[in-house]
Short mmCIF file of C-alpha atoms and ligand atoms in Angstrom, two decimals:
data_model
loop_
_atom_site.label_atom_id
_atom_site.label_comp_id
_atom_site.label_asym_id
_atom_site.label_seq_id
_atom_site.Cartn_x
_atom_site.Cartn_y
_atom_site.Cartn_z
CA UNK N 1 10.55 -2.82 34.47
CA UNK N 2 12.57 -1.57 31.31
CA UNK N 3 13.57 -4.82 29.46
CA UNK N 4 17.86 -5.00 30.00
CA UNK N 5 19.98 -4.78 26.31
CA UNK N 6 20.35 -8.01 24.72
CA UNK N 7 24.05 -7.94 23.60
CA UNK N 8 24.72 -11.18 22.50
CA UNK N 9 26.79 -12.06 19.29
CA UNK N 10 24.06 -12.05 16.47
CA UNK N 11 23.00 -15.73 15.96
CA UNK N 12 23.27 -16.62 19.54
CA UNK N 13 19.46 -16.72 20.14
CA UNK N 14 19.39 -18.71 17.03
CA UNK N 15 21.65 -21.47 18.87
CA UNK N 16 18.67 -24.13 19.28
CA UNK N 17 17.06 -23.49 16.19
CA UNK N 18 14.33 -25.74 15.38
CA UNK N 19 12.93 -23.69 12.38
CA UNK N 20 14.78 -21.84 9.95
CA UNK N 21 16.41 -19.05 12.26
CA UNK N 22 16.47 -15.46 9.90
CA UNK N 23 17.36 -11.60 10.50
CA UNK N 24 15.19 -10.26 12.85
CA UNK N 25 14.41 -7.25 10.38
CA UNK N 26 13.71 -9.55 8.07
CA UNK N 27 11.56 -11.16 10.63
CA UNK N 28 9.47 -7.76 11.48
CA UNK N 29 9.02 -6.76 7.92
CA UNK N 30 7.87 -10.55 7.36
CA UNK N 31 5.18 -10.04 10.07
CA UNK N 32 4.13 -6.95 8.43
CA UNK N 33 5.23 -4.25 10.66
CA UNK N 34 7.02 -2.24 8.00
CA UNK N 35 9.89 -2.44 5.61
CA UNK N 36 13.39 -3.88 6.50
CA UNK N 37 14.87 -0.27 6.73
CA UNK N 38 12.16 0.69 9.19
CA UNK N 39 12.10 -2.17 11.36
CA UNK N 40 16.25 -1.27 11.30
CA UNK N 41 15.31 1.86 12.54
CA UNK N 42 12.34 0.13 15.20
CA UNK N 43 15.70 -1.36 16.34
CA UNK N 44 17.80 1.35 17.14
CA UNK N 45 15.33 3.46 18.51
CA UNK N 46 15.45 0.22 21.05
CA UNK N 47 11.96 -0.83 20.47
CA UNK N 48 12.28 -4.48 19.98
CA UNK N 49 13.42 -7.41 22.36
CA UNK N 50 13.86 -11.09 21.84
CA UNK N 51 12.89 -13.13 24.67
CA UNK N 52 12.99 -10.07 27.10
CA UNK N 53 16.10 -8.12 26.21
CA UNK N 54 16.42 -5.68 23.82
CA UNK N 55 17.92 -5.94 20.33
CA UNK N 56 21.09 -3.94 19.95
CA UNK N 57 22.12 -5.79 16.83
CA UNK N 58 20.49 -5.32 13.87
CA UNK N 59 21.96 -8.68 12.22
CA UNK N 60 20.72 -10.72 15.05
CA UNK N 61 18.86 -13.75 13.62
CA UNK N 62 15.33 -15.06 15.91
CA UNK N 63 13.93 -18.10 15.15
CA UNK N 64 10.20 -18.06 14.17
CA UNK N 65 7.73 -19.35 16.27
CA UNK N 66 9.93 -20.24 18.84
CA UNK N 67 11.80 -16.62 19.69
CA UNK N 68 9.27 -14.39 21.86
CA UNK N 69 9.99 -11.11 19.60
CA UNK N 70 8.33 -8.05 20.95
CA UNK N 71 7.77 -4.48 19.30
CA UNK N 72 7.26 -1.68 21.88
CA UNK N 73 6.79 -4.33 24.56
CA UNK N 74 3.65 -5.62 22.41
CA UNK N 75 4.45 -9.49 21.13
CA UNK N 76 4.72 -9.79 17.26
CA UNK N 77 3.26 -12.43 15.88
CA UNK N 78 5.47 -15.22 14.22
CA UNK N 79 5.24 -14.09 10.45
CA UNK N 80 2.81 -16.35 8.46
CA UNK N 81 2.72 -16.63 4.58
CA UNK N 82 2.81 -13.72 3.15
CA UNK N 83 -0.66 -13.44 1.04
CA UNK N 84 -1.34 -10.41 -1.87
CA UNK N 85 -5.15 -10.13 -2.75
CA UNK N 86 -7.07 -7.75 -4.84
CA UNK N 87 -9.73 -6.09 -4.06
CA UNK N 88 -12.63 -4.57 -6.09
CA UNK N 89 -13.16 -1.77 -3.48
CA UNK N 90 -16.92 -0.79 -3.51
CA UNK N 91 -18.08 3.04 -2.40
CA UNK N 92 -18.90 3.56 1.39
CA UNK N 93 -16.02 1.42 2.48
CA UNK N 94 -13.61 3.14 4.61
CA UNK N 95 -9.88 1.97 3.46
CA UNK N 96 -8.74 1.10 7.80
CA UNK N 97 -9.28 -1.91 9.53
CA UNK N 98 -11.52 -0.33 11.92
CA UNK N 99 -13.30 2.58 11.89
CA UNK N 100 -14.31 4.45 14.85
CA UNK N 101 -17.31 5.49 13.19
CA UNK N 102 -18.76 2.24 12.80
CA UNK N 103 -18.41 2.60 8.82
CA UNK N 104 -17.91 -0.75 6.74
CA UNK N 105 -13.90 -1.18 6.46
CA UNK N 106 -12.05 -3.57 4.04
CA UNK N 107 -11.37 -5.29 6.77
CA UNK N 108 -14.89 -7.19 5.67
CA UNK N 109 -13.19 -7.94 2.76
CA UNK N 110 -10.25 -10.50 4.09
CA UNK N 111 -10.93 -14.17 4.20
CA UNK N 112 -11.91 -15.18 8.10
CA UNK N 113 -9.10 -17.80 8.51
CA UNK N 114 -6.18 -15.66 7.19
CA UNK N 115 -3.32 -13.61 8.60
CA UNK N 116 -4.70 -9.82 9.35
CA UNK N 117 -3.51 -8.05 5.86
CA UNK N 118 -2.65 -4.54 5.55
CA UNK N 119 -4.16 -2.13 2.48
CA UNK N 120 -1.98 -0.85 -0.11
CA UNK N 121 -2.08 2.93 0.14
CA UNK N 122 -5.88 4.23 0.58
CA UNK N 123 -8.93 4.83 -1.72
CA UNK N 124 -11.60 7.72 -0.83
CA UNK N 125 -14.74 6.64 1.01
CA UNK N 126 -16.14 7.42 -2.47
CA UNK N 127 -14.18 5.77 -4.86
CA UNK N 128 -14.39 2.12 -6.40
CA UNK N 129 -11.56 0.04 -7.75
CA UNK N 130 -8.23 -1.42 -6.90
CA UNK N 131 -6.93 -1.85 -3.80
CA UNK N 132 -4.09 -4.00 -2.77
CA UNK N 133 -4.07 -6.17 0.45
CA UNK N 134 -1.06 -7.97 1.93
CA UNK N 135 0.59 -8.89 5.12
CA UNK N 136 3.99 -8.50 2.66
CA UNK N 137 5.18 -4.79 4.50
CA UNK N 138 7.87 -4.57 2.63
CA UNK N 139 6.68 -4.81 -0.52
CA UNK N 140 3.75 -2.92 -0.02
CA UNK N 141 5.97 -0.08 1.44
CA UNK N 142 7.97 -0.18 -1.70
CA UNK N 143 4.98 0.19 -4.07
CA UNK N 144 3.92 3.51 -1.76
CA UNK N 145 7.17 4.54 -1.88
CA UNK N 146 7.57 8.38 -3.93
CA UNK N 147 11.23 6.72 -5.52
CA UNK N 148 9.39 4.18 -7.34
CA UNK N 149 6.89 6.16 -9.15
CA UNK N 150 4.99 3.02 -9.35
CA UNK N 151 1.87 3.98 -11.25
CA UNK N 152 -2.24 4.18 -10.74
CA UNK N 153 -4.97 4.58 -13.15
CA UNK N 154 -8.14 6.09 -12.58
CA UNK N 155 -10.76 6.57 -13.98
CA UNK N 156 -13.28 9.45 -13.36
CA UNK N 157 -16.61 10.47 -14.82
CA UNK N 158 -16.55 14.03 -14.28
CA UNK N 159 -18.86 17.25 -14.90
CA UNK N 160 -18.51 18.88 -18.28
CA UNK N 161 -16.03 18.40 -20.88
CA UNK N 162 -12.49 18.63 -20.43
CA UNK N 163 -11.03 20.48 -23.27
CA UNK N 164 -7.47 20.08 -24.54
CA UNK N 165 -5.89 22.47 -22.63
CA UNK N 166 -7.57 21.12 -19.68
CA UNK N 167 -5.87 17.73 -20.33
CA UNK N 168 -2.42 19.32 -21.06
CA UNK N 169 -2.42 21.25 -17.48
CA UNK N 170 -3.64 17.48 -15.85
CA UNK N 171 -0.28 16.27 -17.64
CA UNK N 172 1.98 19.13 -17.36
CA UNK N 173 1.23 19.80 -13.20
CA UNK N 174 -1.52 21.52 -11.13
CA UNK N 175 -0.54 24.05 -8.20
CA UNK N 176 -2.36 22.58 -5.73
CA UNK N 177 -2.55 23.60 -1.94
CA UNK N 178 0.27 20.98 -1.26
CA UNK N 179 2.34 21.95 -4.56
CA UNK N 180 3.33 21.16 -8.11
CA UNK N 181 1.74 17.94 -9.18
CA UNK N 182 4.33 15.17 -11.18
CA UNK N 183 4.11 14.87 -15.03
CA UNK N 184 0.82 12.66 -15.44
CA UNK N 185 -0.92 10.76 -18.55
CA UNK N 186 -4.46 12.25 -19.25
CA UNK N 187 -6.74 10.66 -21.80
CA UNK N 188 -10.58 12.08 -22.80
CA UNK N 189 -11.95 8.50 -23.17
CA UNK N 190 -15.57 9.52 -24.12
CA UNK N 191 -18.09 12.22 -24.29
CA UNK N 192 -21.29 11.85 -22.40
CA UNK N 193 -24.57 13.89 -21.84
CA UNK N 194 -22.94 16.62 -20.19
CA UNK N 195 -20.38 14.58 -18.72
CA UNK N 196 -16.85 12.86 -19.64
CA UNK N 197 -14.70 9.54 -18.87
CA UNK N 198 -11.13 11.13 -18.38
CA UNK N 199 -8.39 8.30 -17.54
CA UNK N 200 -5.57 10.02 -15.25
CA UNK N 201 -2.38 7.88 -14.76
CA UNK N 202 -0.19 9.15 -11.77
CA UNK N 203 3.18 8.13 -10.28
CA UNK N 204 2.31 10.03 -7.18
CA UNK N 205 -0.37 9.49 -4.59
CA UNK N 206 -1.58 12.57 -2.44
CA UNK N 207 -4.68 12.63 -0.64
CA UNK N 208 -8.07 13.14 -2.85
CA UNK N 209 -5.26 13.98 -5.54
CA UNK N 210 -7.35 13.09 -8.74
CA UNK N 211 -10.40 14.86 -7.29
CA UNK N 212 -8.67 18.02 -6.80
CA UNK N 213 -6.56 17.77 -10.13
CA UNK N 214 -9.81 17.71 -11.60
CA UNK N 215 -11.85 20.31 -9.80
CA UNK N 216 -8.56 22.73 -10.11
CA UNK N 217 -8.93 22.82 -14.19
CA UNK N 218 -12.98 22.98 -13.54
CA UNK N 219 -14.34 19.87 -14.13
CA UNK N 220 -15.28 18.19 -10.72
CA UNK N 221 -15.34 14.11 -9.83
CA UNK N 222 -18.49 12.19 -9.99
CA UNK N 223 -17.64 9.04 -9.51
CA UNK N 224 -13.97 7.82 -9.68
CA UNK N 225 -12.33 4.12 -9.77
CA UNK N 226 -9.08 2.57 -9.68
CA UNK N 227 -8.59 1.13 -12.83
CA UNK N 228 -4.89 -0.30 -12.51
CA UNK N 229 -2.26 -0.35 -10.04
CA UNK N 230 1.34 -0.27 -11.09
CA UNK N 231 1.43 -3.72 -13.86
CA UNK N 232 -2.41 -4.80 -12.39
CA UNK N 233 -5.62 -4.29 -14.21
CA UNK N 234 -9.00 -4.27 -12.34
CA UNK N 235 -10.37 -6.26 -14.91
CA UNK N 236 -13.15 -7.87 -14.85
CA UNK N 237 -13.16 -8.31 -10.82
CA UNK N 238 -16.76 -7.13 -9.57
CA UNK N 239 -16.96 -4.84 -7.12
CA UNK N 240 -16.77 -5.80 -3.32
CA UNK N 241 -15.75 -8.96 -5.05
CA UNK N 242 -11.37 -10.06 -3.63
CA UNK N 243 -9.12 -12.50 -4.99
CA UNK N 244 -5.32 -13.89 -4.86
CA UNK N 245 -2.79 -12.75 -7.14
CA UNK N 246 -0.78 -15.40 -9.03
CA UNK N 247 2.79 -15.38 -8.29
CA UNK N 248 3.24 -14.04 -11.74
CA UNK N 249 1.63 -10.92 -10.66
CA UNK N 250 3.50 -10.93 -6.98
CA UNK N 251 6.56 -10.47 -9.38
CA UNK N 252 5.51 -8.01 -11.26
CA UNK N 253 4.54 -6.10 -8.42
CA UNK N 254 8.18 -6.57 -6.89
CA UNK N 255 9.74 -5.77 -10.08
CA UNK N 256 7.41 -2.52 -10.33
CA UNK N 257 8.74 -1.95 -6.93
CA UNK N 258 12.48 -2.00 -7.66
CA UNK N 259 13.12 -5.49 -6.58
CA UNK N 260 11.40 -5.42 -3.28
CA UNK N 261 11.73 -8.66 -0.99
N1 LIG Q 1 -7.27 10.26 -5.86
C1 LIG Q 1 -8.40 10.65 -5.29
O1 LIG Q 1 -8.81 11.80 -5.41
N2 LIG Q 1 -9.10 9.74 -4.57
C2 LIG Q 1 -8.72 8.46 -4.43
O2 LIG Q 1 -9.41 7.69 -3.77
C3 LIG Q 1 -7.52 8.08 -5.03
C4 LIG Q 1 -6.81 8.99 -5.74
#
């Protein structure tokens, strides 16, 4: 049976508040389902109810824990603390939290007794490095976001010796199959046997984008890593090894962000 419209005056469902009663876009972007604007538009598509009827407006305030919220008929759970770890992702770890295939997923990486956190973006099966995990979606859909040109550093070890007009075509944009790429930072960090380091610092993020930068002016990937993301270094975090940003670093991330949250 289709749920009816729930019409009432926004804080009516909030009337017998016995926690802090708050938007309920605020509320589905809190539980991690997306950002504010698209749990707005979760709303008017008429996907979400509140105790069986169906939001109609957007301002409505739930109270959580006690408001039975639903997202295409599927309960959402009460948002917890929002949590932000780092992780040191290692090679052969597929960046889902499951994988069809049976492959090791970073969902191996999350401590047991916390809420289910959601990856930043995606690293290749391949690569190492830097990978963001939160349950914040707002945030983390702000630091994905193309308007923020929030920045990653990688870097690669790749096959020959990129020459300077290899590194000025990596900085002034590569026709790839899916177009120009943005103005990027390219740095020859050392020389090796036949080989190179090559940092690569870009405010875009398309699929296997460094790899094919790379192979495109002839020098392909062997082994690639996540160096920074936006104001975070790796540093000295092991790989496979996670840990909790500081607050510090939560604001830094929102600032890098625009403000997000
Ligand atoms: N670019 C790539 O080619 N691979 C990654 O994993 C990330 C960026």
């Amino acid at each position: 049976m289709a749920p009816k419209r729930n019409d009432a005056a926004p804080d009516a469902v909030a009337a017998e508040a016995c926690c802090e009663p708050e938007r309920i876009q605020k509320f589905l972007a809190r539980a991690g389902v997306g950002s504010r604007r698209s749990a707005e538009q979760m709303i008017s598509d008429g996907r979400v109810s509140v105790n069986g009827a169906v939001v109609v407006t957007p301002g409505m305030k739930v109270r959580p824990g006690v408001d039975d919220v639903c997202l295409d008929g599927c309960p959402v759970e009460a948002p917890r603390e929002l949590r932000y770890l780092m992780l040191n992702k290692p090679a052969g770890v597929v960046t889902t939290l499951d994988d069809p295939q049976g492959r090791p997923t970073v969902a191996g990486f999350m401590p047991a007794d916390g809420p289910r956190l959601f990856p930043v973006g995606r690293l290749d099966l391949a690569t190492t490095g830097l990978l963001l995990l939160t349950n914040d979606g707002e945030l983390a859909h702000a630091l994905m976001h193309p308007r923020h040109h929030v920045e990653k550093v990688y870097r690669a070890e790749v096959d020959g010796v990129p020459d300077a007009e290899d590194i000025r075509r990596l900085e002034e944009g590569i026709e790839l199959d899916d177009g120009l790429t943005a103005p990027a930072r390219a740095v020859l960090v050392e020389v090796l046997d036949g080989r190179a380091i090559v940092h690569l610092t870009l405010r875009e993020g398309r699929k296997r984008q460094v790899r094919r930068m790379l192979s495109s002016v002839g020098h392909p990937v062997l082994e690639l890593c996540r160096i920074a993301y936006g104001p975070l270094p790796l540093g000295e975090l092991a790989e496979g090894a996670v840990r909790e940003l500081v607050d510090d670093e939560v604001a830094q991330l929102r600032a890098a962000a625009g403000g997000a949250g």
